[in-house]
Short mmCIF file of C-alpha atoms in Angstrom, two decimals:
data_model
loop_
_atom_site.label_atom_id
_atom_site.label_comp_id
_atom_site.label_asym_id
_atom_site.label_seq_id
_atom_site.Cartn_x
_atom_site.Cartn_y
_atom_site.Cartn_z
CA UNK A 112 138.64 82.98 264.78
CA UNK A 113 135.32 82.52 265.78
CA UNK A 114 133.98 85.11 263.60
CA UNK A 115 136.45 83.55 260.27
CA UNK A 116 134.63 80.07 260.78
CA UNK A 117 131.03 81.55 260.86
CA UNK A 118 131.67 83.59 257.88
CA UNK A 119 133.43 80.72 255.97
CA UNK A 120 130.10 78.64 257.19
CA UNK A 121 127.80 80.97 256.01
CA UNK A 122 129.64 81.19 252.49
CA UNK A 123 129.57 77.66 251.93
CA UNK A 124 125.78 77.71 253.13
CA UNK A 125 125.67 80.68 250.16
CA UNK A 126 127.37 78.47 248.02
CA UNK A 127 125.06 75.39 248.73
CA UNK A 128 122.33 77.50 248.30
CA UNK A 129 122.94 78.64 245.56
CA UNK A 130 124.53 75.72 244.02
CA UNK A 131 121.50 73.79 244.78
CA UNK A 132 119.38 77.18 243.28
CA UNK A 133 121.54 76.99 240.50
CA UNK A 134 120.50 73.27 240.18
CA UNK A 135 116.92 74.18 240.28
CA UNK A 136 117.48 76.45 237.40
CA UNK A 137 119.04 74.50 235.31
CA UNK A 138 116.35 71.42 235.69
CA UNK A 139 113.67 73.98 234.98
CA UNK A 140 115.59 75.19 232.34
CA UNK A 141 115.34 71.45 230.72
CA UNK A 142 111.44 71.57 231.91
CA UNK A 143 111.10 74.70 229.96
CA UNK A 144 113.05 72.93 227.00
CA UNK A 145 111.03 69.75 227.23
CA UNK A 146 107.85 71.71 227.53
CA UNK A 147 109.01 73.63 224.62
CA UNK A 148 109.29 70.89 222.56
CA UNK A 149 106.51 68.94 223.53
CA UNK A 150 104.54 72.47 222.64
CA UNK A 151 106.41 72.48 219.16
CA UNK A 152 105.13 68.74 218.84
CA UNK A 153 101.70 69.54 219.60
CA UNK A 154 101.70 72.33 216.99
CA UNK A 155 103.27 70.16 214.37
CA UNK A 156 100.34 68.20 215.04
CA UNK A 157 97.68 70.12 215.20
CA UNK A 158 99.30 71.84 212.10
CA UNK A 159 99.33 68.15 210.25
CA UNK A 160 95.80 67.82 211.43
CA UNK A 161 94.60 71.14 209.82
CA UNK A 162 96.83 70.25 206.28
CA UNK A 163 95.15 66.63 206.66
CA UNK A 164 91.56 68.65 206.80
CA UNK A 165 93.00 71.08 204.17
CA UNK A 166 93.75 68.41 202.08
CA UNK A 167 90.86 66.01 202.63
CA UNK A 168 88.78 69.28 201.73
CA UNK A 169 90.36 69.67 199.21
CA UNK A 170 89.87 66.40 197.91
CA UNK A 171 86.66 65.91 198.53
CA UNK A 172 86.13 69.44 196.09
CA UNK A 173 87.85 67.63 193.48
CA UNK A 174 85.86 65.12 193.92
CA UNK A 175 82.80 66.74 193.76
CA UNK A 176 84.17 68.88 190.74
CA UNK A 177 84.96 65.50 189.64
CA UNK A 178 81.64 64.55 189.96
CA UNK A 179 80.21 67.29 188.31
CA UNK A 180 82.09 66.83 185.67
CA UNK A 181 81.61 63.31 184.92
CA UNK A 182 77.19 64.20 185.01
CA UNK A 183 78.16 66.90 182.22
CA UNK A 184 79.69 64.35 180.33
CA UNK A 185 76.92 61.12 180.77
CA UNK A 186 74.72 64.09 179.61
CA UNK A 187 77.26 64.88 176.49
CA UNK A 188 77.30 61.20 175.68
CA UNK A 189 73.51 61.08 176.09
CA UNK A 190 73.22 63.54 173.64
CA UNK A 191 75.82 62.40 171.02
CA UNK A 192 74.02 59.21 171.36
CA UNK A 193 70.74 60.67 170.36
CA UNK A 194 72.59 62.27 167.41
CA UNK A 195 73.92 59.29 165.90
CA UNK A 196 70.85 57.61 166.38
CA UNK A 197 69.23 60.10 164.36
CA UNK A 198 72.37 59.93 162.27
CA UNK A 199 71.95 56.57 162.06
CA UNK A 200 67.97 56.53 161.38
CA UNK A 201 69.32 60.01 158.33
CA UNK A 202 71.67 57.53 156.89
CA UNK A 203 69.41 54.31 156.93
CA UNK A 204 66.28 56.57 155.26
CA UNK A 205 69.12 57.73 152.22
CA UNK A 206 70.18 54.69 151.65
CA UNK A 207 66.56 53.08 151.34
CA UNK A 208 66.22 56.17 149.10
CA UNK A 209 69.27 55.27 147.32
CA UNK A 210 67.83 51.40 146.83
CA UNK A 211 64.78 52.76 145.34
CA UNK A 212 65.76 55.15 143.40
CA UNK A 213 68.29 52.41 141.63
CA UNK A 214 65.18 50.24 141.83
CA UNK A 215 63.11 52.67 139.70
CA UNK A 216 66.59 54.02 137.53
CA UNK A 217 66.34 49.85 136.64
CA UNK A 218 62.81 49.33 136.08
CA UNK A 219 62.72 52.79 133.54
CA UNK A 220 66.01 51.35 131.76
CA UNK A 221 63.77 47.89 131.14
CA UNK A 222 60.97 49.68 130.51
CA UNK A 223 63.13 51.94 127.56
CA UNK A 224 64.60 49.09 126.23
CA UNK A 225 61.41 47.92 125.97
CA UNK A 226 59.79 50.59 123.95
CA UNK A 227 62.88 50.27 122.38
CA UNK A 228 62.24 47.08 121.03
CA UNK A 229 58.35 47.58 120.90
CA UNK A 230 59.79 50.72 118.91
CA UNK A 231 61.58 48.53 116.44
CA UNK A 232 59.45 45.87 115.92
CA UNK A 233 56.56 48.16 114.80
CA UNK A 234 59.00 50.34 112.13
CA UNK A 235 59.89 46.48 110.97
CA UNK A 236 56.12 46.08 110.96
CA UNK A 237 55.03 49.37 109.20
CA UNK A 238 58.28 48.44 106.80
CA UNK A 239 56.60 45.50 105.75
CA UNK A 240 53.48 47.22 105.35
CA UNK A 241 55.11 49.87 103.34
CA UNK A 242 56.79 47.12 100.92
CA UNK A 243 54.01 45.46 101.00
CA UNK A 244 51.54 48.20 100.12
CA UNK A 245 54.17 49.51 97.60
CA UNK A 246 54.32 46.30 95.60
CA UNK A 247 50.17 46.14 95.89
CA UNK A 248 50.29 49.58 94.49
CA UNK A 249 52.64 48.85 92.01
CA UNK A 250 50.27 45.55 90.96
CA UNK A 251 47.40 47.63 91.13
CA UNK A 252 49.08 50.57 88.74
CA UNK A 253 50.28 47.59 86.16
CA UNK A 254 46.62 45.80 86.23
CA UNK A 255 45.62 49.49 85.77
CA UNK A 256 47.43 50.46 83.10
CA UNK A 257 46.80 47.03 81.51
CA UNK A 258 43.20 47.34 82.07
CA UNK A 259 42.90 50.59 80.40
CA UNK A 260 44.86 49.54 77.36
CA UNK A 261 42.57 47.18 76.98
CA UNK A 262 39.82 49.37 77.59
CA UNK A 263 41.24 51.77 74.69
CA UNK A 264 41.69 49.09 72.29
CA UNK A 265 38.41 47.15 72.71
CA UNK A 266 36.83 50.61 72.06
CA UNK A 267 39.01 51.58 69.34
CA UNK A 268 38.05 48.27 67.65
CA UNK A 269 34.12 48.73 68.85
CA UNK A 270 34.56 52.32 66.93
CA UNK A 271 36.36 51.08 63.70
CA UNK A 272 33.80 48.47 63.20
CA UNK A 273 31.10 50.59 63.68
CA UNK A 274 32.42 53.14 60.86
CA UNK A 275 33.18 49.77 58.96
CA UNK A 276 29.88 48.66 59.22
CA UNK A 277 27.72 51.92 59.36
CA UNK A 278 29.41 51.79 55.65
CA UNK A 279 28.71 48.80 54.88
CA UNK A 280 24.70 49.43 56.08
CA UNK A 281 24.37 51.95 53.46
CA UNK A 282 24.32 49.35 50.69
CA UNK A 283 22.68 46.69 51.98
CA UNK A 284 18.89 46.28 52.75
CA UNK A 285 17.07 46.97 55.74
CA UNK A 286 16.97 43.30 57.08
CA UNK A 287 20.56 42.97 56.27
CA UNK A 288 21.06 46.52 58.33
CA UNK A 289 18.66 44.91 60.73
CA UNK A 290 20.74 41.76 61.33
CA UNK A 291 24.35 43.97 61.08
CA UNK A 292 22.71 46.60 63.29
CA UNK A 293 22.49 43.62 65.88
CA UNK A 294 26.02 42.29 65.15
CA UNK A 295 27.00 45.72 65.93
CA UNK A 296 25.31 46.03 69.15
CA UNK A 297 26.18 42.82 70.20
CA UNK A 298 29.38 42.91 69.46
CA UNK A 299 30.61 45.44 72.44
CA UNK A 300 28.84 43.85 74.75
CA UNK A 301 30.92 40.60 73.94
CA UNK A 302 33.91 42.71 74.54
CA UNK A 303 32.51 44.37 77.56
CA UNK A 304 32.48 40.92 79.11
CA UNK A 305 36.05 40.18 77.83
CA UNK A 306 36.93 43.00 80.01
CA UNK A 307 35.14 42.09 83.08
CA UNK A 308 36.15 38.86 82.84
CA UNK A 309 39.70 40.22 82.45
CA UNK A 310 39.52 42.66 85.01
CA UNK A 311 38.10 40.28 87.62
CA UNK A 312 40.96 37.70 86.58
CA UNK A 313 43.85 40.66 87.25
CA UNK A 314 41.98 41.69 90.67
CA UNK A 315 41.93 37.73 91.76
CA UNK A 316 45.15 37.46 91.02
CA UNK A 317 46.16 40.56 93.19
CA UNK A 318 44.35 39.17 96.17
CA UNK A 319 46.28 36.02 95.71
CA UNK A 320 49.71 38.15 95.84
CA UNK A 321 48.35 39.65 99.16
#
């Protein structure tokens, strides 16, 4: 009996033991769990740290790339703006150009019309001239002809009266010849003054016309 009670003893002392052991376990078992997790935790942190560096990294190359970027650009714009300044300072020199060459297309229109006119007014001139020259000419040509007529006829007359009186000489005496000789002579130098006189009359009157 004896021996039953220290056996059922020592089995419950077992039991404790290992009941208590089996306690022990199990709350190291939720240690392990706990330290598990808090391990997990600290990864995901550390993890979220490194994606935060990752990503700030990664921003700040962007940014920079950004940067870059933006330099190449201000330099672009520097350029196109030096372009269309000279475009600008192209355009403004063609234009002026384009002002004075209109300028000068004007001034050689006036100046044509000009000669134009000048043109005109001196073929009206030499017109006039020409009319009047012609109708001088045609004066002259009449008081010409008229002149000469006159001419022929005073010396026609001048030549019949000296056959008419060389006839008559050859029956009369010599004073009588004498004084008809002198008649004769005289006589063509009357008409020679008729004709002055008659030509100086037509070329007065021919002046006057002018």
């Amino acid at each position: 009996m004896e021996n039953t009670a220290s056996c059922s003893l020592s089995i419950e002392k077992r039991y404790d033991h290992l009941k208590s052991f089996s306690n022990n376990i199990g709350g190291l078992v939720l240690e392990l769990k706990d330290l598990i997790k808090v391990h997990e935790i600290l990864i995901y942190k550390e993890k979220l740290k490194t994606s935060e560096k990752d990503r700030i990294k990664k921003q700040q190359d962007d940014l920079l790339v950004l940067k870059q970027e933006l330099e190449i650009i201000k330099k672009e714009n520097v350029k196109m703006d030096e372009q269309l300044k000279y475009y600008k300072r192209i355009d403004g020199s063609i234009n002026s150009q384009i002002n004075n060459v209109s300028e000068n297309i004007q001034k050689v229109k006036l100046n044509i019309n000009m000669e134009q006119k000048k043109k005109m007014e001196m073929t009206k001139n030499i017109n006039e001239i020409k009319n009047k020259y012609s109708k001088t000419l045609k004066q002259k040509q009449l008081v010409s002809e008229k002149s000469s007529h006159l001419v022929k006829n005073t010396i026609g007359k001048t030549e019949l009266s000296k056959e008419v009186n060389k006839e008559k000489c050859k029956d009369i005496s010599k004073e009588t010849r004498y004084k008809n000789t002198n008649q004769i002579f005289n006589a063509p130098k009357a008409e020679d003054n008729n004709i002055k006189k008659n030509n100086e009359a037509a070329q007065m009157s021919k002046e006057t016309r002018i």
